[in-house]
Short mmCIF file of C-alpha atoms in Angstrom, two decimals:
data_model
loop_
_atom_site.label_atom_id
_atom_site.label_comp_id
_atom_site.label_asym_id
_atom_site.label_seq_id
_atom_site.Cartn_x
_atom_site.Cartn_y
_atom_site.Cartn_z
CA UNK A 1 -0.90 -17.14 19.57
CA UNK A 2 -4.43 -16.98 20.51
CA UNK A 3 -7.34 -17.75 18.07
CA UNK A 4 -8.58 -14.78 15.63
CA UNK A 5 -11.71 -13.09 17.38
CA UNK A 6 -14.64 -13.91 15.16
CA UNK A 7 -16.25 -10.41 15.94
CA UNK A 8 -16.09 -8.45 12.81
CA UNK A 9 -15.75 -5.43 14.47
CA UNK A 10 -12.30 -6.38 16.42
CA UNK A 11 -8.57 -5.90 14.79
CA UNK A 12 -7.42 -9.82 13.41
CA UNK A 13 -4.53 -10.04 15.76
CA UNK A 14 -4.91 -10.19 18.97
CA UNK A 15 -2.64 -9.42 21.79
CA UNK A 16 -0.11 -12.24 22.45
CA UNK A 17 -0.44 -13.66 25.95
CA UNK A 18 2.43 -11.89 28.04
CA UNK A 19 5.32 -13.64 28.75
CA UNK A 20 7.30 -11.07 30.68
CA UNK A 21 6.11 -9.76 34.39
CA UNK A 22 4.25 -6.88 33.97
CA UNK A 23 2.91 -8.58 30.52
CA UNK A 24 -0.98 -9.04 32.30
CA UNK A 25 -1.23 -5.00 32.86
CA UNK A 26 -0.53 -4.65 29.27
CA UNK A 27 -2.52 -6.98 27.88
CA UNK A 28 -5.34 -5.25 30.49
CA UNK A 29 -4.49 -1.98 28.51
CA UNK A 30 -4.86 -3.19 25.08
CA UNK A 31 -8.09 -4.86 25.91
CA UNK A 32 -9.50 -1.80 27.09
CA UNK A 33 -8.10 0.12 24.03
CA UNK A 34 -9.77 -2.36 21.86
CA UNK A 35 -13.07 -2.12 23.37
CA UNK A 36 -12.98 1.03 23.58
CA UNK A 37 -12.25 1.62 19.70
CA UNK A 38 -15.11 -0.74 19.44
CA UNK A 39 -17.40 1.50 21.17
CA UNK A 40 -17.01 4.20 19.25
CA UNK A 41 -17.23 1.92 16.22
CA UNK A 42 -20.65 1.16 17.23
CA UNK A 43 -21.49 4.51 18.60
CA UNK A 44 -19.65 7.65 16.96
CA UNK A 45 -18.86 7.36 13.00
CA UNK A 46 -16.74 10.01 13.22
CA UNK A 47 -14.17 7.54 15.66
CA UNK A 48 -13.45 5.35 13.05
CA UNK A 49 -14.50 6.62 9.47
CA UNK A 50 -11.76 6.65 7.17
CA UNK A 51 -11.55 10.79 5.97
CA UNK A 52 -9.53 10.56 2.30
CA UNK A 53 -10.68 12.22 -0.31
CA UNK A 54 -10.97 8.91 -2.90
CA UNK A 55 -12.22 6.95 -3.44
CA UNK A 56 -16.22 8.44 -2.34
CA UNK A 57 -18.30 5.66 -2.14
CA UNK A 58 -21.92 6.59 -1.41
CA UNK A 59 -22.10 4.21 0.76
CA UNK A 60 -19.51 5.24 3.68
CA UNK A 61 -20.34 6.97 6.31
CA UNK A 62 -18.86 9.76 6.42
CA UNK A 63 -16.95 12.13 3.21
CA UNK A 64 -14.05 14.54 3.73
CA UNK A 65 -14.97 17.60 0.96
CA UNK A 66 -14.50 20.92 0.45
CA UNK A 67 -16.20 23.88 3.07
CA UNK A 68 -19.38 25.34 2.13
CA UNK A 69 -18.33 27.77 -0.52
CA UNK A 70 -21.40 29.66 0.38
CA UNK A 71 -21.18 30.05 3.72
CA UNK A 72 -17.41 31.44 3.19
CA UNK A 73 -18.74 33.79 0.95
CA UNK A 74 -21.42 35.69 3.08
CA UNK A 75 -19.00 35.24 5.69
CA UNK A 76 -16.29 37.03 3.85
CA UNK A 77 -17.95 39.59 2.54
CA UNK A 78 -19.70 40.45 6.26
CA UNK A 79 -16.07 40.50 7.27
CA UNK A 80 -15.07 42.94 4.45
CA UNK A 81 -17.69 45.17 5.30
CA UNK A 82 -16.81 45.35 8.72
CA UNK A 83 -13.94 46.96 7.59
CA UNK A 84 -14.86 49.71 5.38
CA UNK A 85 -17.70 50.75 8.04
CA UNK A 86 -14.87 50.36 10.68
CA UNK A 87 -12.89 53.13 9.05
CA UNK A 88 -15.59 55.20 8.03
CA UNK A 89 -17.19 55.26 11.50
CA UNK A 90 -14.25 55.61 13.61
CA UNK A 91 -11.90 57.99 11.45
CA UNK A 92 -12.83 61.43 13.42
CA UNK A 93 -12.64 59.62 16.82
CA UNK A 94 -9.41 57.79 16.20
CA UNK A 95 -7.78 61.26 15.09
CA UNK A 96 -9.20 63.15 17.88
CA UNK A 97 -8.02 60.32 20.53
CA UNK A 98 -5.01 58.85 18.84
CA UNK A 99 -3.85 61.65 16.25
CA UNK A 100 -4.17 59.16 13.66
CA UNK A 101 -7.84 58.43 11.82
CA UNK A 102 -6.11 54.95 10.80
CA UNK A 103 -6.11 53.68 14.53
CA UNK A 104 -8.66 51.33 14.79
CA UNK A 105 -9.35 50.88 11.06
CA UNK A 106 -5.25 49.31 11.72
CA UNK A 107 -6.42 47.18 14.66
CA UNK A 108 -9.74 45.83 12.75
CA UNK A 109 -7.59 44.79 9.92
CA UNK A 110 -4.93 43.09 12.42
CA UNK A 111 -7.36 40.96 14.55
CA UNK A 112 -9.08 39.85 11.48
CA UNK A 113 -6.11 38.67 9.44
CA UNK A 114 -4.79 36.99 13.07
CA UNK A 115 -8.35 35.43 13.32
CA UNK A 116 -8.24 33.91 9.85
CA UNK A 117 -4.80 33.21 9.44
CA UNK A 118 -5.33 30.78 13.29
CA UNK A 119 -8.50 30.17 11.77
CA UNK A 120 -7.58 28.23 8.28
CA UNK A 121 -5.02 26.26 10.07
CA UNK A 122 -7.98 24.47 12.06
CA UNK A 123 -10.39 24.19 9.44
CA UNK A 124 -7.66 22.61 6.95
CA UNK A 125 -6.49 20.03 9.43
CA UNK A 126 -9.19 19.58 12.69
CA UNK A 127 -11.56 16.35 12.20
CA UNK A 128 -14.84 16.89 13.78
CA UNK A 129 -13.83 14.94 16.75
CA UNK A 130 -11.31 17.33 17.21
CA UNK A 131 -13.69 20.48 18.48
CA UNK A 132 -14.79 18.10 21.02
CA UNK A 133 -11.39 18.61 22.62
CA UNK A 134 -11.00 22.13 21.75
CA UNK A 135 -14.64 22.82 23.27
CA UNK A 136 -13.60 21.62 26.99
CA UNK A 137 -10.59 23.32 26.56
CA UNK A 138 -12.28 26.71 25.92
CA UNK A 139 -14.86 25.90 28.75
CA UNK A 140 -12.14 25.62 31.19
CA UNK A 141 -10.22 28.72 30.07
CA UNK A 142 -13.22 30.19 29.68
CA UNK A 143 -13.94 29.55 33.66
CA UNK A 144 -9.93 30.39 34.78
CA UNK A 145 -10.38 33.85 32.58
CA UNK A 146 -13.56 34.99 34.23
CA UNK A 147 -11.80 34.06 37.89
CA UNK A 148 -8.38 36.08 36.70
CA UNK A 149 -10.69 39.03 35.79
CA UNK A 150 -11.95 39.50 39.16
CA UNK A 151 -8.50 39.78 40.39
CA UNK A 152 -6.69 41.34 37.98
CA UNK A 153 -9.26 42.59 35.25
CA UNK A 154 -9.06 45.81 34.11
CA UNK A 155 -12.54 48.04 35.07
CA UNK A 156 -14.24 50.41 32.68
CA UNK A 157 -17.96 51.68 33.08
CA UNK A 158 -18.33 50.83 36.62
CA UNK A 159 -17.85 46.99 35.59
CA UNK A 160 -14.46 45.11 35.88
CA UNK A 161 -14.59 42.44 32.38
CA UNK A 162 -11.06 42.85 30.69
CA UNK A 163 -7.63 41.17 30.96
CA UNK A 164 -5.12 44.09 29.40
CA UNK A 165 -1.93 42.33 28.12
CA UNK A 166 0.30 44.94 26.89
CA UNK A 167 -1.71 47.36 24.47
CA UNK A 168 -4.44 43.80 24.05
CA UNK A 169 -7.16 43.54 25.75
CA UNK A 170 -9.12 40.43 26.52
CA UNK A 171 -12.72 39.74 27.55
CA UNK A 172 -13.23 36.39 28.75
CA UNK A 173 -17.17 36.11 28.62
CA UNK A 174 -16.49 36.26 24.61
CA UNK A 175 -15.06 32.82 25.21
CA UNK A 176 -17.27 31.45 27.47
CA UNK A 177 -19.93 32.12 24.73
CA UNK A 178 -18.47 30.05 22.24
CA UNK A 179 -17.22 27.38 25.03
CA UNK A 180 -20.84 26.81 26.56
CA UNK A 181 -22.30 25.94 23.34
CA UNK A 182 -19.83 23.69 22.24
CA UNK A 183 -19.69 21.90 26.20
CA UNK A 184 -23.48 21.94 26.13
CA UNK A 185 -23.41 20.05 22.07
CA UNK A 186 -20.59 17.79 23.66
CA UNK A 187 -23.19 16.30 27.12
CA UNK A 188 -26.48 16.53 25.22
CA UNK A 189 -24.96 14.53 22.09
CA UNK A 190 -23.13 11.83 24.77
CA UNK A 191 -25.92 11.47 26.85
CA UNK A 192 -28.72 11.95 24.16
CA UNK A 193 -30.67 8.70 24.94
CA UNK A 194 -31.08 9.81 28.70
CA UNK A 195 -31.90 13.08 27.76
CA UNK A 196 -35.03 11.74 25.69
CA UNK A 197 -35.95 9.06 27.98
CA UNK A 198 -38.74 8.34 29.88
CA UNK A 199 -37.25 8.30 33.31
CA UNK A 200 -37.37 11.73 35.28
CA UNK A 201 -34.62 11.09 37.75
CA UNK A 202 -31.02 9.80 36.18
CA UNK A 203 -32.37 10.44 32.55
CA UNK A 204 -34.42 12.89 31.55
CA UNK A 205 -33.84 15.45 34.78
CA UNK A 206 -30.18 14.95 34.97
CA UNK A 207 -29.28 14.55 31.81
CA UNK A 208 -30.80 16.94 30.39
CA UNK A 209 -31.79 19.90 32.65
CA UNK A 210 -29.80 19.84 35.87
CA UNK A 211 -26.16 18.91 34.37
CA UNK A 212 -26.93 21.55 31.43
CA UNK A 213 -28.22 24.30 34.08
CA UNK A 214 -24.76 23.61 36.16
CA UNK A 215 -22.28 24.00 32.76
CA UNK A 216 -24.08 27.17 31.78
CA UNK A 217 -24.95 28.33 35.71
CA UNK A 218 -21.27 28.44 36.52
CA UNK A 219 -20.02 30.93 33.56
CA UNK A 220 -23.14 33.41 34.32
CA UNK A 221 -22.53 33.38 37.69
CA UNK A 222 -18.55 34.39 36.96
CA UNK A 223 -20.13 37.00 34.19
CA UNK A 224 -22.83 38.42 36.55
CA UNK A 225 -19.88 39.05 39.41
CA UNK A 226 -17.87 41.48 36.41
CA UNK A 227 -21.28 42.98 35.92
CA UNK A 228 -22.39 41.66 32.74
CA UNK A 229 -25.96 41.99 31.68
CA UNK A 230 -25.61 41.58 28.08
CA UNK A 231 -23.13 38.38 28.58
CA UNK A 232 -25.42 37.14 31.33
CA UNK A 233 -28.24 37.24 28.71
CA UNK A 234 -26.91 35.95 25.57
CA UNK A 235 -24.79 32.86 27.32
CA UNK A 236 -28.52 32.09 29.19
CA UNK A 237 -30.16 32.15 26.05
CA UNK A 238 -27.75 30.38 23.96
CA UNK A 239 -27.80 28.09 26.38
CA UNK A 240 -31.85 27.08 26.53
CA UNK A 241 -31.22 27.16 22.93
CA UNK A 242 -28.49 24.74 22.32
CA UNK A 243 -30.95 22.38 25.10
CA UNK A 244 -34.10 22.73 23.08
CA UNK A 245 -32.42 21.56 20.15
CA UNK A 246 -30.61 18.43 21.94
CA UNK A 247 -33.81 17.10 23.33
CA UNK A 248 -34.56 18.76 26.78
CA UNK A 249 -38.11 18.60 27.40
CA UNK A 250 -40.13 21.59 27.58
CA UNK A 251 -41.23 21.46 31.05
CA UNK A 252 -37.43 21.52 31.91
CA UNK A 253 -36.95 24.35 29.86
CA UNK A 254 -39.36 26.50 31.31
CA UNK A 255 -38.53 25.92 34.38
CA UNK A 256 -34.96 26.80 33.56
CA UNK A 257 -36.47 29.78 32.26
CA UNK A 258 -38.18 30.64 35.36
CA UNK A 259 -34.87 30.05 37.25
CA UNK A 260 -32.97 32.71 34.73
CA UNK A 261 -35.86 35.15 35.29
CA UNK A 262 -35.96 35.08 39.03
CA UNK A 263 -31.81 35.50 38.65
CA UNK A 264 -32.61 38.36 36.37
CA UNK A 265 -34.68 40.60 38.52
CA UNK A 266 -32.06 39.77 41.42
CA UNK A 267 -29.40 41.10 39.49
CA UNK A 268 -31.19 43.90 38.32
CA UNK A 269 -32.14 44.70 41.76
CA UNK A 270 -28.71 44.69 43.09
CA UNK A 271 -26.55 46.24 40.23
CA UNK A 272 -28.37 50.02 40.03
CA UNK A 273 -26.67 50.56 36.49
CA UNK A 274 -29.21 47.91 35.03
CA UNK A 275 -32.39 49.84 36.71
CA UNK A 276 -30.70 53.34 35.68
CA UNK A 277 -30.73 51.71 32.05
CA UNK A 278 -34.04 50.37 32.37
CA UNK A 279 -35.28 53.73 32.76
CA UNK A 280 -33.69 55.04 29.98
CA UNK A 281 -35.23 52.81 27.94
CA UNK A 282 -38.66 52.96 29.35
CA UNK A 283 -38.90 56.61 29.55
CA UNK A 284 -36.43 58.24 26.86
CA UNK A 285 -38.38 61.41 26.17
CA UNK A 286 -38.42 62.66 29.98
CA UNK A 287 -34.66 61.52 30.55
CA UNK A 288 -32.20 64.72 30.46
CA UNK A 289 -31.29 64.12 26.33
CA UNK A 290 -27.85 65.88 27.45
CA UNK A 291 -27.12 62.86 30.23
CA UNK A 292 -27.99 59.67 30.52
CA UNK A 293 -29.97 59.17 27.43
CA UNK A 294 -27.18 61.11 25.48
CA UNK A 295 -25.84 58.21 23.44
CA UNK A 296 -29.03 56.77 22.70
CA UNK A 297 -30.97 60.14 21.26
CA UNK A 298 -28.05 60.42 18.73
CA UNK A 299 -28.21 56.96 17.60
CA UNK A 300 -31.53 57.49 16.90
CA UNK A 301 -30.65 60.39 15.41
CA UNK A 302 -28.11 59.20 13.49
CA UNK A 303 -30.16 56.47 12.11
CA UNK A 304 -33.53 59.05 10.87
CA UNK A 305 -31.31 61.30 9.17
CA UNK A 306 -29.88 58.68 6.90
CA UNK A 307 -33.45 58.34 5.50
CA UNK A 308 -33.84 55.29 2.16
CA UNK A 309 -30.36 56.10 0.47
CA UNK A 310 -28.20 57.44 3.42
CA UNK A 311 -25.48 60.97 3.36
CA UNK A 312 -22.95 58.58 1.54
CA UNK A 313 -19.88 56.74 2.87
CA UNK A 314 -17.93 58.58 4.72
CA UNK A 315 -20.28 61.56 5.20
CA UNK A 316 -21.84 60.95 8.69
CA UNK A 317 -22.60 63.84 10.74
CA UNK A 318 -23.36 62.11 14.34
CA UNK A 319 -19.49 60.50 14.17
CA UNK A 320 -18.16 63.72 15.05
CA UNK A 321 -18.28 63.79 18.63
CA UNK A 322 -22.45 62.94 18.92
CA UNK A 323 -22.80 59.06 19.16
CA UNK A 324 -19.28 58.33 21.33
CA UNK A 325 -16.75 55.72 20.04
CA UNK A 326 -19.04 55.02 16.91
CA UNK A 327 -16.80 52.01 16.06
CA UNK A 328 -18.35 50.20 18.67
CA UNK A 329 -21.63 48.83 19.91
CA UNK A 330 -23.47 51.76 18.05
CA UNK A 331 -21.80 51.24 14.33
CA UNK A 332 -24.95 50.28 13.06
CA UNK A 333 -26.52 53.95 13.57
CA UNK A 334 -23.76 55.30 11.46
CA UNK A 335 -24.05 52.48 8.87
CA UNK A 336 -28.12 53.92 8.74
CA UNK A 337 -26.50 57.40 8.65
CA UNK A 338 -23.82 56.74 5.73
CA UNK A 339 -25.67 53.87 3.55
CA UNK A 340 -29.69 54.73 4.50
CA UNK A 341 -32.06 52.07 4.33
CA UNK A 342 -30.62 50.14 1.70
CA UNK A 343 -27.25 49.32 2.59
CA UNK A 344 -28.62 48.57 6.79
CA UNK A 345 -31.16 46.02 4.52
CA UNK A 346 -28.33 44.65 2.44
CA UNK A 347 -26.01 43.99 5.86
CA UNK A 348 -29.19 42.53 7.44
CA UNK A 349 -29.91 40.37 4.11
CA UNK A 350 -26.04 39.08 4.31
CA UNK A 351 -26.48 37.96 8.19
CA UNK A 352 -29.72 36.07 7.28
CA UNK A 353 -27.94 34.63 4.05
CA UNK A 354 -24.98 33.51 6.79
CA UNK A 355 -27.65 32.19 9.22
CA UNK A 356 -29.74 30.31 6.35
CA UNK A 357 -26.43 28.60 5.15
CA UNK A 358 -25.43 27.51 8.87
CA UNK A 359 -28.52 26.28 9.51
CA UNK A 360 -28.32 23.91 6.23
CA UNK A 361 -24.76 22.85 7.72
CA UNK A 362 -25.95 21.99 10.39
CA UNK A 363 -28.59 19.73 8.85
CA UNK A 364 -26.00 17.97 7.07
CA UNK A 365 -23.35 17.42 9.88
CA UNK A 366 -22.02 13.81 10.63
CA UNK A 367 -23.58 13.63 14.36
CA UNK A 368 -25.52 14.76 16.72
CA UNK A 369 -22.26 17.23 18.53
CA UNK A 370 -21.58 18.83 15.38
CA UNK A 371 -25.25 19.11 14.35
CA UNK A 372 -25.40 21.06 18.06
CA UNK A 373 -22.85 22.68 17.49
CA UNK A 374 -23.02 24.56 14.18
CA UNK A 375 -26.60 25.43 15.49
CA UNK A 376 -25.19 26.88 18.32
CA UNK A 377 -22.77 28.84 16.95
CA UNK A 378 -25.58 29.97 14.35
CA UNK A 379 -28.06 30.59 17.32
CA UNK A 380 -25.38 32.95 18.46
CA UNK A 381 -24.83 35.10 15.53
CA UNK A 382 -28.51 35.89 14.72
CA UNK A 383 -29.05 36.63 18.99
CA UNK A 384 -26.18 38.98 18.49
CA UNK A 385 -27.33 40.78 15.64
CA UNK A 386 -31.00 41.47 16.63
CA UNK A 387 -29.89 42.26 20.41
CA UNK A 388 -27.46 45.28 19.15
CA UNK A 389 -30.30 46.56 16.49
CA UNK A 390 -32.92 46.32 19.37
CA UNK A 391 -30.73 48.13 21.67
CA UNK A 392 -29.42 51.01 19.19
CA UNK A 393 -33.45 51.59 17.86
CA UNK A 394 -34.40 51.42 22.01
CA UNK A 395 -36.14 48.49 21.49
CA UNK A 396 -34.10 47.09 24.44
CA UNK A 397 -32.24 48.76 27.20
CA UNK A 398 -28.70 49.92 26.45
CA UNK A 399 -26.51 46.44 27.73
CA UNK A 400 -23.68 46.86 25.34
CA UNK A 401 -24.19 44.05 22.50
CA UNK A 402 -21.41 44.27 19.64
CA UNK A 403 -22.93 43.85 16.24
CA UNK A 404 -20.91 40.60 14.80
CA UNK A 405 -17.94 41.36 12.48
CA UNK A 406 -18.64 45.12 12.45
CA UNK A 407 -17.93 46.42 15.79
CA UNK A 408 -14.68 47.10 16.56
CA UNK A 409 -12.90 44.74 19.08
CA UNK A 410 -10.32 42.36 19.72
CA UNK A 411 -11.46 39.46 21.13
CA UNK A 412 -14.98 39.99 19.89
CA UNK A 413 -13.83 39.67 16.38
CA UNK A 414 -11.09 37.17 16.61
CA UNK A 415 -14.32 34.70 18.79
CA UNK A 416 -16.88 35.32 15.97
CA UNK A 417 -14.14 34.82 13.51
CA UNK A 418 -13.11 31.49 14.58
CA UNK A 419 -16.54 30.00 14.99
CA UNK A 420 -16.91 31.00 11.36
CA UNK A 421 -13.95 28.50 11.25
CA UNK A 422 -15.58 25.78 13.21
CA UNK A 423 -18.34 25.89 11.50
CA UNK A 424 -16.37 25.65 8.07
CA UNK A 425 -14.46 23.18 9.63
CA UNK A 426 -17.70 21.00 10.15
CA UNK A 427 -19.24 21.67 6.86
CA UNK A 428 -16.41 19.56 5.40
CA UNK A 429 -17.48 16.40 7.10
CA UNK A 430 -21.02 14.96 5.76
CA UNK A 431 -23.14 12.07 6.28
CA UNK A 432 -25.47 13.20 3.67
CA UNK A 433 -24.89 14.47 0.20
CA UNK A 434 -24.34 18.30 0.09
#
């Protein structure tokens, strides 16, 4: 036997010196395995960190707890809410479509017990080091998906963005939302001392703009081939988001900027659907109110006649054949309709409760990747929620932005669902006390 290694931070027993042929490439192996646990030892608590409940001394660094009780809460009660305004909003449509006003009030219910029944299983048993693995994994389905669309996709609205599989329907830039924040948390956090060092070239530069700009370049150039605008947008800006807060200097950051903006007016320039849109938006009263700007005159509608206390739940008028597919990206108008002023504040006060209560997570997570990543996710939500108000009040052009947890959808729901898992999942791993 060889002599004990003195380093603290190596096992007691060492290998034994091979005695059979082969015995040097195994030895080889668990050398590398052993310096490699050390590594992380020295670099990533969340490697090594024993994760039992007892006993909790203050002094370790990292606790297994409970989620953030909180943060389930608004969650859950978003969620629930979601479902009440899914029924009331698409009951006339489903049972003029589908001769059965419990169509997609069915469906919502379905995806989101799916969602959180998938959902608990990860956030009972993942580790944080865990989503690492899962993140990559989404990335590259993410990138496969938005290929298979473009052979196979299904096309509706002049743009082909769905996978149909049976009477399911998936839309791959959903995951390639979730995936780029959660690659992006995974490089920044790895590489975050060449991201804030002083060398331009093979720190700074690399690290942290032109590796970052290639991970989120190649899912918005598969999502502006479909043609995407609204996915193009949000998985851009999450992405100069997720940078900013891993380090990326400024000057980087505007310049990606720059780069996104340039892409922007290309894209608008070749897709006509995004200048037709444009137009809409910029000049509303001189657009024919019974064509193009159809959909967006009776949101608006919908949302001034439901005045400070609303027509009640259930008693929208614009549902019935005015704002088309109400269930969807333009729920919110009938939520204004139904509920008035007060209940469109109270959903709006819930998503800023949600966002508050992520951001605190995030604060508290046990590195630098989870930190990212909780942010991200966050960063995500809110984006989502003020792009589909500004688009149904015409503060933005029309680009088809689902309001989180209360549009209808499949994969939509069952996305934001499970990052409400991840997140949970995180917030049960601290360095800090809660």
């Amino acid at each position: 036997m060889k002599e004990k290694n003195e380093d603290q931070n190596l096992p007691e027993n060492m290998p034994e010196e091979p005695k059979a042929k082969g015995g040097k490439l195994k030895l080889k192996i668990n050398n590398a395995l052993l310096r490699r646990e050390e590594d992380a030892a020295n670099n990533d608590v969340i490697f090594y960190a024993p994760l039992k409940e007892e006993p909790k001394d203050e002094s370790a660094p990292l606790h297994k707890g409970s989620i953030d009780m909180w943060f389930l809460l608004w969650a859950m009660l978003i969620v629930c809410f979601g479902i009440v305004m899914s029924y009331s909003a698409s009951a006339v449509f489903a049972q003029e479509r589908y001769d059965s006003s419990m169509h997609f009030f069915i469906r919502h219910i379905a995806f989101t017990l799916a969602a959180a029944i998938v959902t608990a299983v990860f956030v009972i048993f993942a580790r944080p080091w865990h989503w690492r693995i899962i993140g990559v994994g989404m990335y590259v389905l993410a990138v496969l998906l938005l290929l298979v669309v473009q052979v196979a996709g299904d096309e509706g609205g002049g743009a082909q963005r769905w996978i149909a599989i049976g009477s399911i329907t998936i839309q791959p830039s959903e995951i390639a939302k979730t995936a780029v924040v959660m690659v992006l948390a995974l490089y920044l956090s790895k590489y975050e001392k060449e991201v804030n060092s002083t060398h331009k070239f093979g720190g700074n530069f690399k690290h942290g703009f032109l590796m970052p700009m290639i991970i989120i370049g190649i899912l918005c150039a598969l999502i502006a081939i479909q043609p995407h605008l609204s996915g193009l947008m949000i998985v851009g800006m999450i992405g100069v988001a997720v940078m900013y807060l891993g380090g990326t200097r400024l000057k980087w950051l505007f310049a990606f900027l720059g780069i996104i903006l340039v892409a922007g007016i290309i894209f608008i320039s070749f897709f006509g659907y995004t200048v037709e849109r444009i137009n809409i938006w910029l000049h509303i009263d001189e657009v024919d109110p019974l064509g193009e700007a159809w959909q967006t005159l009776q949101g608006l509608y919908a949302i001034g006649s439901g005045g400070f206390f609303g027509l009640g739940l259930g008693s929208s008028r614009q549902k019935y054949g005015y704002v088309s597919q109400p269930q969807n990206d333009f729920i919110f108008t009938i939520i204004c309709e139904e509920l008035g002023f007060i209940g469109a504040f109270a959903l709006m006060f819930l998503f800023a409760l949600l966002i508050w209560r992520g951001i605190k997570i995030g604060q508290n997570a046990p590195d630098k990747f989870c930190a990212l990543t909780v942010w991200g996710l966050t960063f995500k939500i809110a984006l989502q929620v003020l792009m589909n108000i500004a688009v149904v009040t015409n503060s933005m052009p029309n680009t088809g932005v689902s309001l989180p947890f209360i549009s209808s959808g499949g994969t939509s729901l069952m996305i934001q669902i499970f990052e409400i898992g991840i997140i949970l999942s995180i917030s049960r791993f601290s360095t800090q006390k809660k």
